[in-house]
XYZ file of C-alpha atoms in Angstrom:
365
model
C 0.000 0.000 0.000
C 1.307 3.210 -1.030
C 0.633 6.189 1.604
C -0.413 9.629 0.146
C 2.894 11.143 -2.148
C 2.790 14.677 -0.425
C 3.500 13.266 2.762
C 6.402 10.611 2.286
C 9.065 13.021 2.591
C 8.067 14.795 6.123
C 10.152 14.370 8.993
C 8.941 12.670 12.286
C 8.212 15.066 15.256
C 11.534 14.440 17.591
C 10.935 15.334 21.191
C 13.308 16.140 23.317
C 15.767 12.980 24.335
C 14.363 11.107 27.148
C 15.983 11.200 30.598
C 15.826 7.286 30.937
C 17.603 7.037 27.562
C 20.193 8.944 28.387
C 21.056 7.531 31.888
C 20.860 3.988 30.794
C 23.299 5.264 27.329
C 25.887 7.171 29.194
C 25.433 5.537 32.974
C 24.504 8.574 34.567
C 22.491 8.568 37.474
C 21.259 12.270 37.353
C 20.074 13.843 34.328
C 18.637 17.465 34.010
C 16.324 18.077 31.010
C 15.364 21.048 29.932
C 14.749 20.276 26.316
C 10.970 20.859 26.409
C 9.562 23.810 28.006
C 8.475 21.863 30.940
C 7.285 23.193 33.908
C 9.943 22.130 36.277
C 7.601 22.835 39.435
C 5.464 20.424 38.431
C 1.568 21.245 38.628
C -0.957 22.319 41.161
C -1.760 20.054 43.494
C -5.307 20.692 43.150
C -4.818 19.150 39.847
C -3.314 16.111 41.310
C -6.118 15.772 43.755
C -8.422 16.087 40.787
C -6.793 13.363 38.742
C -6.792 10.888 41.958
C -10.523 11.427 42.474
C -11.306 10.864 38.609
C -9.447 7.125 39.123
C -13.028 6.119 40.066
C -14.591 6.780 36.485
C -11.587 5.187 34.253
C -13.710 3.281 32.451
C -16.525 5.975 31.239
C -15.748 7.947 28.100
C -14.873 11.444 28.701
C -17.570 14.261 27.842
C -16.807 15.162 24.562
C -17.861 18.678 24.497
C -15.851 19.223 28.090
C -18.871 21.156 28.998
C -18.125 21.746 32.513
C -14.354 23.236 31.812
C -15.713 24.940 28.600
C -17.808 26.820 31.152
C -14.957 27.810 33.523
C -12.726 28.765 30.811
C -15.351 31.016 29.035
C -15.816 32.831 32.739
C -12.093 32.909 33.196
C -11.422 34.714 30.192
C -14.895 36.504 29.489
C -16.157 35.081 26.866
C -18.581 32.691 25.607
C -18.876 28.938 25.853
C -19.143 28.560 21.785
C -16.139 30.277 21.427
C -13.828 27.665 22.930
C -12.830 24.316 21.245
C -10.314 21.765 23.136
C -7.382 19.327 21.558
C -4.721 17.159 22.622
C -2.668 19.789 23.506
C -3.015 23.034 21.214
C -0.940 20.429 18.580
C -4.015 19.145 18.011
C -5.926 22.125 17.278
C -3.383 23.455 14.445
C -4.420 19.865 12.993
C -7.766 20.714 12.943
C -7.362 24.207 11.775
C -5.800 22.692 8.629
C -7.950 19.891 8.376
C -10.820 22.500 8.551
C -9.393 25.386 6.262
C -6.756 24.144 3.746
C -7.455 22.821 0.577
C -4.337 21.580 -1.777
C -2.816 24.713 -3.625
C -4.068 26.766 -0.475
C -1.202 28.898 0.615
C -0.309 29.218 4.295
C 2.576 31.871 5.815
C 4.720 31.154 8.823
C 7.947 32.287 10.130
C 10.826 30.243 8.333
C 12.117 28.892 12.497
C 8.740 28.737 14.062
C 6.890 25.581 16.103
C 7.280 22.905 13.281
C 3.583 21.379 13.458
C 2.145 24.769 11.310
C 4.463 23.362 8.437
C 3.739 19.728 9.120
C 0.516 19.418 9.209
C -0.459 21.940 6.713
C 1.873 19.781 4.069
C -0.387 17.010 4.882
C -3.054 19.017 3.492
C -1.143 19.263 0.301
C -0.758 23.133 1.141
C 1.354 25.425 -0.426
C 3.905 26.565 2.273
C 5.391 30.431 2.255
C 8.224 30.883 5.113
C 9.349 34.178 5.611
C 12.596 34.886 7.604
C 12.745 35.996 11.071
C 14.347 39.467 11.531
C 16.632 39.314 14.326
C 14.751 36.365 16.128
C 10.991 37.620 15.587
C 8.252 37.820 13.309
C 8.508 40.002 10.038
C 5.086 40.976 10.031
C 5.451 43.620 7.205
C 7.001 40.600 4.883
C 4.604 38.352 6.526
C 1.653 40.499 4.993
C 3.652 41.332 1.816
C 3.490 37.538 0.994
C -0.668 37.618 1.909
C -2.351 36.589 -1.755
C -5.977 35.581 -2.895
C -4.661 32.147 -1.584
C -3.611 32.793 1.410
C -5.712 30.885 3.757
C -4.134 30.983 7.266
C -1.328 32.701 8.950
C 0.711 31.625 11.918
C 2.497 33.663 14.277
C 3.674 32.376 17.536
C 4.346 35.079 20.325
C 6.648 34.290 22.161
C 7.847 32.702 19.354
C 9.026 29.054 19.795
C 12.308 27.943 19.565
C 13.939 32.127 19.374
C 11.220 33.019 22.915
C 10.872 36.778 21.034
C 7.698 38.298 21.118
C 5.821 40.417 18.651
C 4.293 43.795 20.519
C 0.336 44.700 20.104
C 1.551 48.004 17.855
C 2.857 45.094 15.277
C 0.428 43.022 15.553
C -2.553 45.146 15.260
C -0.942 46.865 13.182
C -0.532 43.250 11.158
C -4.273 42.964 11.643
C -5.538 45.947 10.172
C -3.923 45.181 6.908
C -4.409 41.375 6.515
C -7.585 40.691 4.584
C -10.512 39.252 5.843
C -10.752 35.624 4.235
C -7.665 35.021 6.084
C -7.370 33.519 9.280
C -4.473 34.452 11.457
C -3.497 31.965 14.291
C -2.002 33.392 17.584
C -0.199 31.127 19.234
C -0.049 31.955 22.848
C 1.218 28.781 24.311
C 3.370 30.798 26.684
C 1.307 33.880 27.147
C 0.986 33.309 31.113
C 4.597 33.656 31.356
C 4.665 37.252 29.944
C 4.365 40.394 32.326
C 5.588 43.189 29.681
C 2.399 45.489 29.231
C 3.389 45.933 25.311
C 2.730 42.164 24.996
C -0.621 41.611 23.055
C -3.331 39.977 24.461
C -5.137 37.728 21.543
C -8.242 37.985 23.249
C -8.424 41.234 23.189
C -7.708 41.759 19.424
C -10.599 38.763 18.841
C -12.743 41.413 19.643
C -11.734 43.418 16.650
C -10.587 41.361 14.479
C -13.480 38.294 13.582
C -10.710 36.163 11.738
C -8.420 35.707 14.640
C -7.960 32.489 16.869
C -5.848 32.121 19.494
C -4.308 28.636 21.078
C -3.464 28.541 24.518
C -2.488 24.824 26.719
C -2.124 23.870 29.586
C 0.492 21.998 29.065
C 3.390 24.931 30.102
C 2.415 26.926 33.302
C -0.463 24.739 34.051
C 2.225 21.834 34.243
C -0.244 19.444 32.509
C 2.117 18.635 29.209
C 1.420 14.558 29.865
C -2.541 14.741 29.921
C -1.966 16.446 26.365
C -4.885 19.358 27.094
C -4.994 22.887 24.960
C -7.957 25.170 23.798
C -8.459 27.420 20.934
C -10.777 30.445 21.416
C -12.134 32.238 18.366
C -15.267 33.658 16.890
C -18.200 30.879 17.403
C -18.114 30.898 13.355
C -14.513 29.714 13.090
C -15.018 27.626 16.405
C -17.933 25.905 14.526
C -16.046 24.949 11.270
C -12.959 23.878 13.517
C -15.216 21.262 15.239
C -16.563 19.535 12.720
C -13.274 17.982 11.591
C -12.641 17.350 15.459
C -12.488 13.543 16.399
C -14.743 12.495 19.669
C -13.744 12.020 22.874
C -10.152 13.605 22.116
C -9.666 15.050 25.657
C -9.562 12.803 28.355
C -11.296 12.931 31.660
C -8.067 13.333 33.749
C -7.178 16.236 31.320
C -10.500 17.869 31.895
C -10.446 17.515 35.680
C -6.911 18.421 36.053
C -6.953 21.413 34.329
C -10.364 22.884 35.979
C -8.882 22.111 39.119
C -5.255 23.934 37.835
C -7.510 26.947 36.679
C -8.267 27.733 39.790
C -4.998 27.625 41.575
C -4.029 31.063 40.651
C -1.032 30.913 43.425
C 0.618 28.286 42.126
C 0.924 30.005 38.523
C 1.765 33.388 39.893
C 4.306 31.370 41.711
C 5.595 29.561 38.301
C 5.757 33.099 36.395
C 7.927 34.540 39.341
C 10.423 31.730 39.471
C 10.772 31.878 35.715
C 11.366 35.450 35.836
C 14.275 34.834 38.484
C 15.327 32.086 36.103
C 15.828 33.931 32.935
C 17.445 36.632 34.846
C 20.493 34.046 36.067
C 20.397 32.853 32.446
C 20.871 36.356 31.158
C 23.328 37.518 33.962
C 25.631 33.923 33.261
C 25.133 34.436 29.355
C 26.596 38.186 29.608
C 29.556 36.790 31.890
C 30.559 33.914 29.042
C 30.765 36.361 26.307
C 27.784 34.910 24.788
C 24.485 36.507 23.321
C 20.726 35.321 24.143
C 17.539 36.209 22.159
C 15.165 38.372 24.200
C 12.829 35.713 25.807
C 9.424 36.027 27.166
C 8.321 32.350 27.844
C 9.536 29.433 30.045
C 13.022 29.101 27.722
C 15.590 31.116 26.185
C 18.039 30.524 22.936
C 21.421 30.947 23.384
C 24.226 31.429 20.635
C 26.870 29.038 21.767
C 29.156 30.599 18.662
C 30.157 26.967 18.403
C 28.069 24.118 16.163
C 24.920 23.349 18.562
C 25.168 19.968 17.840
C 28.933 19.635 19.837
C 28.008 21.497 21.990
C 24.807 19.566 22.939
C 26.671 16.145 22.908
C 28.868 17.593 25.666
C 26.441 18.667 27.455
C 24.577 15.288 27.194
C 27.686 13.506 28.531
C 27.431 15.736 31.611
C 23.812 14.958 31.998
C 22.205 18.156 30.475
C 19.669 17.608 27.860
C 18.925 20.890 26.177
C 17.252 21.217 22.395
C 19.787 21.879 19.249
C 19.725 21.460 16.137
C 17.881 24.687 15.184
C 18.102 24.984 11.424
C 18.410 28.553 10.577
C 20.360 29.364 13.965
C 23.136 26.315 13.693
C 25.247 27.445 16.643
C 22.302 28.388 19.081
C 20.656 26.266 21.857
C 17.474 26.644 23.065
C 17.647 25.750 26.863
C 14.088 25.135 29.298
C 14.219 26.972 32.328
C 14.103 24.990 35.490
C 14.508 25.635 39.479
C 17.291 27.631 40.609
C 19.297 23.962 41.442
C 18.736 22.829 37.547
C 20.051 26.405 36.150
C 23.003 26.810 38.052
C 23.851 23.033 37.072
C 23.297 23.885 33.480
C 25.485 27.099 33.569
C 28.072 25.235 35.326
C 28.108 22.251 32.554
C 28.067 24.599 29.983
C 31.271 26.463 31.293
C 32.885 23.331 31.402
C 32.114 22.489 27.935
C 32.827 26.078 26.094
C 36.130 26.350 28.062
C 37.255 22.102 26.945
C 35.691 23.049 23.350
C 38.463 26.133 23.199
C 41.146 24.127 24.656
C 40.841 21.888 21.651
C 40.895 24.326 19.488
């Protein structure tokens, strides 16, 4: 059997390396990863109570509409209940936004280093892809909207942008708004929005009320600490929400999901606790970066990406032989790493191994 020709050729979503693989490859007993914008405090342990207490129903089918979190998320944010659609983790949703919208010979913009899964999935629709090059780590939303044709479907911009952590501010991206035409849908992707204090930041929800063809994806997966239980939400116009949902498989969100991130909704300590030891963190990354001679994007979210002015990929292997997994690999930034941040402990370890390396790197030199 011969699978469809448009999608032979794409590349397998890689993760970031498992800890157990690497402790059982290089006999390490510790092993830090910060490779995939976990939250390294874990999650609320309201949401842990939540899951324990759902044990009881294992063998019932989840609601399918999550009714009863649709309801707390449309009070949380102020809006309405048919405005909100759930996936496996907002991965799922860009899925259904090009199952839902593109059409082969549709053409789709993105940044050209930009969360792969826009790319991906929109080449399984047989979709005509148009990258346009970051400028200086962030979204060129004048070329972005220079590129905008009669077949320009949907537009991606992810702020903070994943893997460079840049942001796009609301002058720029109302500004992108007010120009893009209106058969065009424009996907925020706010994955990391919690994370972000500066007041220039824009907040998609706001701009939904505006602008009719915007959605914006949000998870729980980051702050919320809920990345395993695979549980993100779109919220757009009830139109777009509509359309999205009928390409959207049943039962797609389980109950634990649903319970543990109602319950994690409501712990508004814990996050506020999250966002202030990222803060800290970034600020040690920054400070150590400075001191090593080395330059960091901007970053806004739970990470930050690093120029290592050596090939990422060496520089990663050392660091995985010290029991460090960051991400690499990065195509159009070749000597930068993109590196989680974790608790104060896992930072200082990190900053420490990557000393180590640069100065054994130089020696060889």
């Amino acid at each position: 059997m011969q699978p469809k020709p448009n999608i032979v050729h794409l590349p397998v979503y890689q993760p970031g390396k498992p800890v157990d693989d690497v402790k059982r490859e290089l006999g390490l007993t510790e092993v830090i990863k910060l490779a995939s914008n976990e939250n390294p405090f874990g999650s609320s342990p309201k949401a842990k109570e939540a899951i324990a207490r759902e044990i009881e129903n294992i063998s019932i089918y989840p609601d399918g509409a999550a009714v009863e979190l649709t309801n707390a998320l449309a009070k949380h944010h102020g809006v309405n209940s048919d405005q909100i659609i759930f996936g496996a983790g907002s991965d799922e949703i860009i899925l259904m936004i090009c199952r839902a919208y593109l059409l082969p010979g549709d053409e789709t913009i993105m940044a050209d280093q930009t969360f792969p899964q826009y790319k991906h999935n929109a080449q399984i629709e047989n979709a005509t892809i148009i990258e346009v090059p970051l400028k200086e780590g962030t979204h060129d939303l004048y070329a972005m909207l220079e590129r905008v044709t009669d077949k320009t479907k949907v537009v991606w911009i992810c702020n903070p942008n994943n893997p460079t952590g840049t942001v796009n501010n609301v002058d720029e991206v109302e500004w992108f708004l007010s120009k893009v035409p209106g058969h065009v849908l424009v996907v925020l992707d706010e994955a990391y929005c919690e994370y972000v204090e500066d007041p220039s930041f824009p907040n998609g929800l706001q701009l939904l009320k505006k602008y009719p063809n915007v959605i914006t994806l949000r998870t729980f997966s980051k702050i919320y600490g809920l990345a395993s239980l695979r549980i993100g939400y779109g919220i757009g116009r009830p139109d777009v929400i509509r359309s999205i949902n009928q390409v959207r498989e049943p039962f797609n969100t389980s109950r634990y999901g649903q319970a543990a991130a109602l319950a994690a909704l409501e712990d508004e300590a814990f996050i506020a606790f999250c966002r202030e030891e990222n803060k800290k963190g970034l600020a040690f990354f920054n400070r150590s970066f400075a001191e090593l001679g080395l330059k960091a994007f901007p970053a806004y979210g739970n990470f930050i990406m690093v120029d290592v002015e050596r090939p990422s990929q060496e520089v990663f292997d050392a660091l995985l032989r010290k029991g460090i997994i960051v991400r690499a690999g990065h195509k159009m930034y070749p000597t930068s790493l993109r590196i989680t941040v974790g608790s104060e402990e896992q930072n200082a370890k990190v900053i420490a191994a990557l000393t180590e390396v640069l100065q054994e790197i130089k020696a060889k030199v």
